[in-house]
Amino acid sequence: MSRSSLLQDLQYWIEAAFLRTAIFLFRLIPVDMASAAMGFFWRMLAPFNSRHKRALRHLALALPETSEEQRQAIVKGMWDNLGRVAAETFHIADLMVQNDRYEVFPDERTQKILDENTACVWVSLHSGNWELCVQPPVRRGHNVTGVYQALKNPITDEILRDMRKALYRGGLYSKGHQTARKLISTLRQGGSVGIMADLRETRGIKVPFFGLPAYATPIPASLARTCGVPIIAGRVVRTKGVHFRIEGRYIEVPQTDDRKADIEAATIEIHKIFEEWIRENPEQWMWIHRKWALA
């Protein structure tokens, strides 16, 4: 084994050791206290990070009607929320079963999906504590299969994937061709799939987002159209501390002779809903994403 490989393995091991230590320590602290403390520290320290300026630039593009003071307040609120999410991740399995922390508001057709446990593609955005968006279907016994971006460090990747077992009982798979086939098989067998759909995907398609062209993944719409299942757009709103409102909105995917147009139309609809939700609670969305084709 080369010296560089040995050094990389050592780096991976050290990173994993720090992560395991953080998990151990944070689990000793009640989740409400840990969430509040981490939110405070991120709000105070993160503005010194270069990503703070990036978030402000994105806000100025998307919401030009806001003042500099308003944008600063929104981005500081974003850091507070992200700090809370970081702390809450260590308690995720416990949070999944604490029903008193949630208010759930699905629309009528989403409620039917929940009641009948039928196949669908759940999509969400990085708002509130997005990790908890699958709480309603999982608590009803649905086996949701998740997709995520694997970390470079295979040890920390396994640790974090293991922490999310309670969320994705159908399995959690990294992006790739094999995963795509697995997801299609899951949907055709009556299972459900969960995907974060607000990230930048330069190999995807461009859709309007806050009046500007933005990169979007066509994967959720493609899966739904291929398997003839609906999309449920979901969001988590942090109402106070570690308490949340979870909403679900049914999206019917077009089935015409033009597959490409159908996928584009569904992807545009997803982002239309996302934009509406972000405008309602801008401080809870991750403005650091390089979402726009102009940014």
Coordinates of C-alpha atoms in Angstrom, one line a residue:
M1 CA 0.0 0.0 0.0
S2 CA 1.3 3.5 -0.9
R3 CA 2.2 6.2 1.6
S4 CA -0.7 8.4 0.2
S5 CA -3.2 5.5 0.7
L6 CA -2.0 5.0 4.3
L7 CA -2.3 8.7 5.0
Q8 CA -5.8 8.8 3.5
D9 CA -6.9 5.7 5.6
L10 CA -5.5 7.4 8.7
Q11 CA -7.5 10.6 7.9
Y12 CA -10.6 8.6 7.4
W13 CA -10.1 6.8 10.7
I14 CA -9.5 10.1 12.6
E15 CA -12.6 11.7 11.0
A16 CA -14.7 8.6 12.0
A17 CA -13.3 8.8 15.5
F18 CA -14.3 12.4 15.9
L19 CA -17.8 11.6 14.5
R20 CA -18.3 8.7 16.9
T21 CA -17.2 10.9 19.8
A22 CA -19.6 13.7 18.7
I23 CA -22.5 11.2 18.5
F24 CA -21.7 9.8 21.9
L25 CA -21.5 13.3 23.5
F26 CA -24.6 14.7 21.8
R27 CA -26.7 11.7 22.8
L28 CA -25.9 12.5 26.4
I29 CA -27.6 15.9 26.1
P30 CA -31.4 16.2 25.8
V31 CA -32.4 17.0 22.2
D32 CA -34.1 20.3 23.0
M33 CA -31.0 21.6 24.8
A34 CA -28.6 20.3 22.1
S35 CA -30.7 21.7 19.3
A36 CA -30.9 25.2 20.9
A37 CA -27.2 25.3 21.8
M38 CA -26.0 24.2 18.3
G39 CA -28.4 26.7 16.7
F40 CA -27.0 29.5 18.8
F41 CA -23.4 28.6 18.0
W42 CA -24.0 28.3 14.2
R43 CA -25.9 31.6 14.2
M44 CA -23.0 33.4 15.9
L45 CA -20.1 31.7 14.1
A46 CA -21.3 30.8 10.6
P47 CA -21.5 34.4 9.3
F48 CA -17.7 34.4 9.3
N49 CA -17.8 31.6 6.7
S50 CA -17.6 32.4 3.0
R51 CA -20.8 30.5 2.4
H52 CA -22.6 33.3 4.3
K53 CA -21.9 35.7 1.5
R54 CA -22.9 33.2 -1.1
A55 CA -26.3 32.7 0.7
L56 CA -26.8 36.5 0.7
R57 CA -26.0 36.7 -3.1
H58 CA -28.6 33.9 -3.7
L59 CA -31.2 35.7 -1.6
A60 CA -30.6 39.0 -3.5
L61 CA -31.2 37.1 -6.8
A62 CA -34.3 35.3 -5.6
L63 CA -35.9 37.9 -3.4
P64 CA -34.6 41.3 -4.8
E65 CA -37.4 43.1 -2.9
T66 CA -35.8 42.3 0.4
S67 CA -33.4 44.8 2.1
E68 CA -29.9 44.0 3.1
E69 CA -31.0 44.0 6.7
Q70 CA -33.8 41.5 5.9
R71 CA -31.4 39.2 4.0
Q72 CA -28.9 39.2 6.9
A73 CA -31.7 38.2 9.3
I74 CA -32.9 35.4 6.9
V75 CA -29.4 34.0 6.5
K76 CA -28.7 34.1 10.2
G77 CA -32.0 32.3 10.7
M78 CA -30.9 29.7 8.2
W79 CA -27.7 29.1 10.1
D80 CA -29.6 28.7 13.3
N81 CA -31.9 26.1 11.7
L82 CA -28.9 24.2 10.2
G83 CA -27.2 24.1 13.5
R84 CA -30.3 22.6 15.1
V85 CA -30.6 20.0 12.3
A86 CA -27.0 19.0 12.9
A87 CA -27.7 18.4 16.6
E88 CA -31.0 16.7 16.0
T89 CA -29.5 14.2 13.6
F90 CA -27.8 12.5 16.5
H91 CA -31.2 12.0 18.1
I92 CA -33.0 11.1 14.9
A93 CA -34.2 7.6 15.8
D94 CA -35.8 8.9 19.0
L95 CA -37.4 11.9 17.3
M96 CA -39.1 9.6 14.8
V97 CA -41.3 8.0 17.5
Q98 CA -42.1 11.1 19.5
N99 CA -45.5 11.9 17.9
D100 CA -46.1 14.9 20.3
R101 CA -43.5 16.8 18.3
Y102 CA -45.4 16.8 15.1
E103 CA -48.5 18.2 13.4
V104 CA -49.2 16.5 10.1
F105 CA -51.2 18.2 7.3
P106 CA -51.5 16.1 4.2
D107 CA -53.9 17.1 1.4
E108 CA -56.8 14.7 0.7
R109 CA -55.0 12.6 -1.9
T110 CA -51.8 12.4 0.1
Q111 CA -53.9 11.2 3.1
K112 CA -55.2 8.4 0.9
I113 CA -51.7 7.4 0.0
L114 CA -50.8 7.3 3.7
D115 CA -54.0 5.3 4.6
E116 CA -53.6 2.7 1.8
N117 CA -49.8 2.5 1.8
T118 CA -49.7 2.7 -2.0
A119 CA -46.6 3.4 -4.1
C120 CA -45.4 6.9 -4.6
V121 CA -42.3 9.1 -4.9
W122 CA -41.8 11.3 -1.9
V123 CA -39.9 14.5 -2.7
S124 CA -38.8 17.2 -0.3
L125 CA -36.5 20.2 0.1
H126 CA -33.8 21.2 2.6
S127 CA -36.1 23.1 4.8
G128 CA -36.9 22.8 8.5
N129 CA -35.5 19.5 9.6
W130 CA -35.9 17.8 6.3
E131 CA -34.7 14.5 7.7
L132 CA -38.1 14.1 9.4
C133 CA -40.2 14.5 6.3
V134 CA -40.7 10.7 6.0
Q135 CA -42.0 10.5 9.6
P136 CA -45.7 10.3 8.7
P137 CA -45.4 7.3 6.2
V138 CA -42.8 5.5 8.3
R139 CA -45.0 5.8 11.5
R140 CA -47.8 4.2 9.4
G141 CA -45.6 1.2 8.5
H142 CA -44.5 2.3 5.1
N143 CA -41.1 1.0 4.0
V144 CA -39.6 4.1 2.3
T145 CA -36.4 3.6 0.2
G146 CA -34.1 6.6 0.3
V147 CA -31.4 8.0 -2.0
Y148 CA -28.4 10.0 -0.8
Q149 CA -25.0 11.4 -1.9
A150 CA -22.4 9.1 -0.5
L151 CA -19.5 10.7 1.4
K152 CA -15.9 10.2 0.3
N153 CA -15.0 8.7 3.7
P154 CA -16.5 5.2 3.7
I155 CA -16.4 4.9 7.5
T156 CA -18.3 8.1 8.3
D157 CA -20.6 7.3 5.4
E158 CA -21.5 4.0 7.0
I159 CA -22.0 5.6 10.4
L160 CA -24.4 8.2 9.1
R161 CA -26.2 5.8 7.0
D162 CA -26.7 3.5 10.0
M163 CA -28.1 6.5 12.0
R164 CA -30.9 6.8 9.3
K165 CA -32.1 3.2 9.5
A166 CA -35.2 4.4 11.3
L167 CA -36.1 6.7 8.5
Y168 CA -35.6 4.5 5.5
R169 CA -36.7 1.0 6.3
G170 CA -36.7 0.1 2.7
G171 CA -32.9 0.8 2.6
L172 CA -30.7 3.9 1.9
Y173 CA -28.8 3.8 -1.4
S174 CA -26.2 6.1 -2.9
K175 CA -26.8 7.6 -6.3
G176 CA -25.9 5.5 -9.3
H177 CA -27.3 3.3 -12.2
Q178 CA -27.7 0.3 -9.9
T179 CA -29.7 2.4 -7.5
A180 CA -32.0 3.6 -10.3
R181 CA -32.9 0.1 -11.2
K182 CA -33.5 -0.7 -7.5
L183 CA -35.9 2.3 -7.2
I184 CA -37.9 1.3 -10.2
S185 CA -38.2 -2.3 -8.9
T186 CA -39.3 -0.9 -5.5
L187 CA -42.0 1.3 -7.0
R188 CA -43.3 -1.5 -9.3
Q189 CA -43.6 -3.8 -6.3
G190 CA -45.8 -1.2 -4.4
G191 CA -43.0 0.4 -2.3
S192 CA -42.2 4.1 -1.9
V193 CA -39.1 6.1 -2.7
G194 CA -37.8 9.3 -0.9
I195 CA -35.6 11.8 -2.7
M196 CA -34.4 15.3 -1.9
A197 CA -35.3 17.3 -5.1
D198 CA -34.1 20.8 -4.5
L199 CA -30.4 20.3 -5.1
R200 CA -28.4 21.5 -8.1
E201 CA -28.1 18.9 -10.8
T202 CA -26.1 20.3 -13.8
R203 CA -26.7 17.1 -15.7
G204 CA -30.4 17.4 -15.3
I205 CA -32.8 20.0 -16.7
K206 CA -33.4 23.8 -16.3
V207 CA -36.6 24.9 -14.7
P208 CA -37.9 28.4 -13.6
F209 CA -37.2 29.0 -9.9
F210 CA -37.9 32.4 -8.4
G211 CA -38.1 33.7 -11.9
L212 CA -34.6 32.5 -12.8
P213 CA -33.3 29.4 -14.6
A214 CA -32.2 26.8 -12.1
Y215 CA -30.7 23.3 -12.4
A216 CA -33.0 20.5 -11.3
T217 CA -33.0 16.7 -11.1
P218 CA -35.5 15.0 -13.4
I219 CA -35.1 11.7 -11.4
P220 CA -38.3 11.9 -9.3
A221 CA -40.5 12.8 -12.2
S222 CA -38.8 10.2 -14.4
L223 CA -39.3 7.4 -11.8
A224 CA -42.9 8.4 -11.2
R225 CA -43.8 8.5 -14.9
T226 CA -42.0 5.2 -15.6
C227 CA -43.8 3.4 -12.9
G228 CA -47.2 5.2 -13.2
V229 CA -47.2 6.5 -9.6
P230 CA -47.8 10.0 -8.2
I231 CA -45.3 12.3 -6.5
I232 CA -45.9 13.7 -3.0
A233 CA -44.1 16.9 -2.3
G234 CA -43.5 17.2 1.4
R235 CA -42.0 19.9 3.7
V236 CA -41.1 20.2 7.3
V237 CA -41.6 23.5 9.0
R238 CA -39.9 24.2 12.4
T239 CA -42.7 25.7 14.5
K240 CA -40.8 26.2 17.8
G241 CA -37.6 24.5 19.0
V242 CA -37.8 20.8 18.2
H243 CA -41.4 20.8 17.1
F244 CA -42.6 20.6 13.5
R245 CA -45.4 20.8 11.0
I246 CA -45.2 18.3 8.2
E247 CA -47.2 18.9 5.0
G248 CA -47.8 16.8 1.9
R249 CA -49.1 17.8 -1.5
Y250 CA -50.1 15.4 -4.2
I251 CA -48.7 15.9 -7.7
E252 CA -50.0 13.9 -10.6
V253 CA -47.4 13.2 -13.3
P254 CA -48.6 13.7 -16.9
Q255 CA -48.7 10.6 -19.1
T256 CA -48.7 11.7 -22.7
D257 CA -46.9 10.6 -25.8
D258 CA -44.1 13.1 -25.0
R259 CA -42.1 11.5 -22.2
K260 CA -39.6 14.4 -22.0
A261 CA -42.3 17.0 -21.8
D262 CA -44.1 15.1 -19.1
I263 CA -41.0 14.8 -17.0
E264 CA -40.2 18.5 -17.4
A265 CA -43.8 19.5 -16.5
A266 CA -43.7 17.5 -13.3
T267 CA -40.3 18.9 -12.4
I268 CA -41.5 22.4 -12.9
E269 CA -44.5 21.7 -10.7
I270 CA -42.3 20.4 -7.9
H271 CA -40.2 23.6 -8.0
K272 CA -43.2 25.8 -8.2
I273 CA -44.4 24.2 -4.9
F274 CA -40.9 24.5 -3.4
E275 CA -40.7 28.2 -4.3
E276 CA -44.1 28.8 -2.7
W277 CA -43.0 27.1 0.5
I278 CA -39.6 28.8 0.6
R279 CA -41.2 32.2 0.3
E280 CA -43.3 31.4 3.4
N281 CA -40.3 30.4 5.6
P282 CA -37.2 31.7 3.8
E283 CA -35.0 31.4 6.9
Q284 CA -35.6 27.7 7.0
W285 CA -34.2 26.9 3.5
M286 CA -30.5 26.3 2.6
W287 CA -29.6 29.4 0.6
I288 CA -26.0 28.1 0.3
H289 CA -27.1 25.8 -2.6
R290 CA -25.7 26.8 -6.0
K291 CA -29.1 26.1 -7.4
W292 CA -29.3 28.7 -10.1
A293 CA -27.8 28.5 -13.5
L294 CA -26.7 32.1 -13.1
A295 CA -25.1 31.8 -9.6

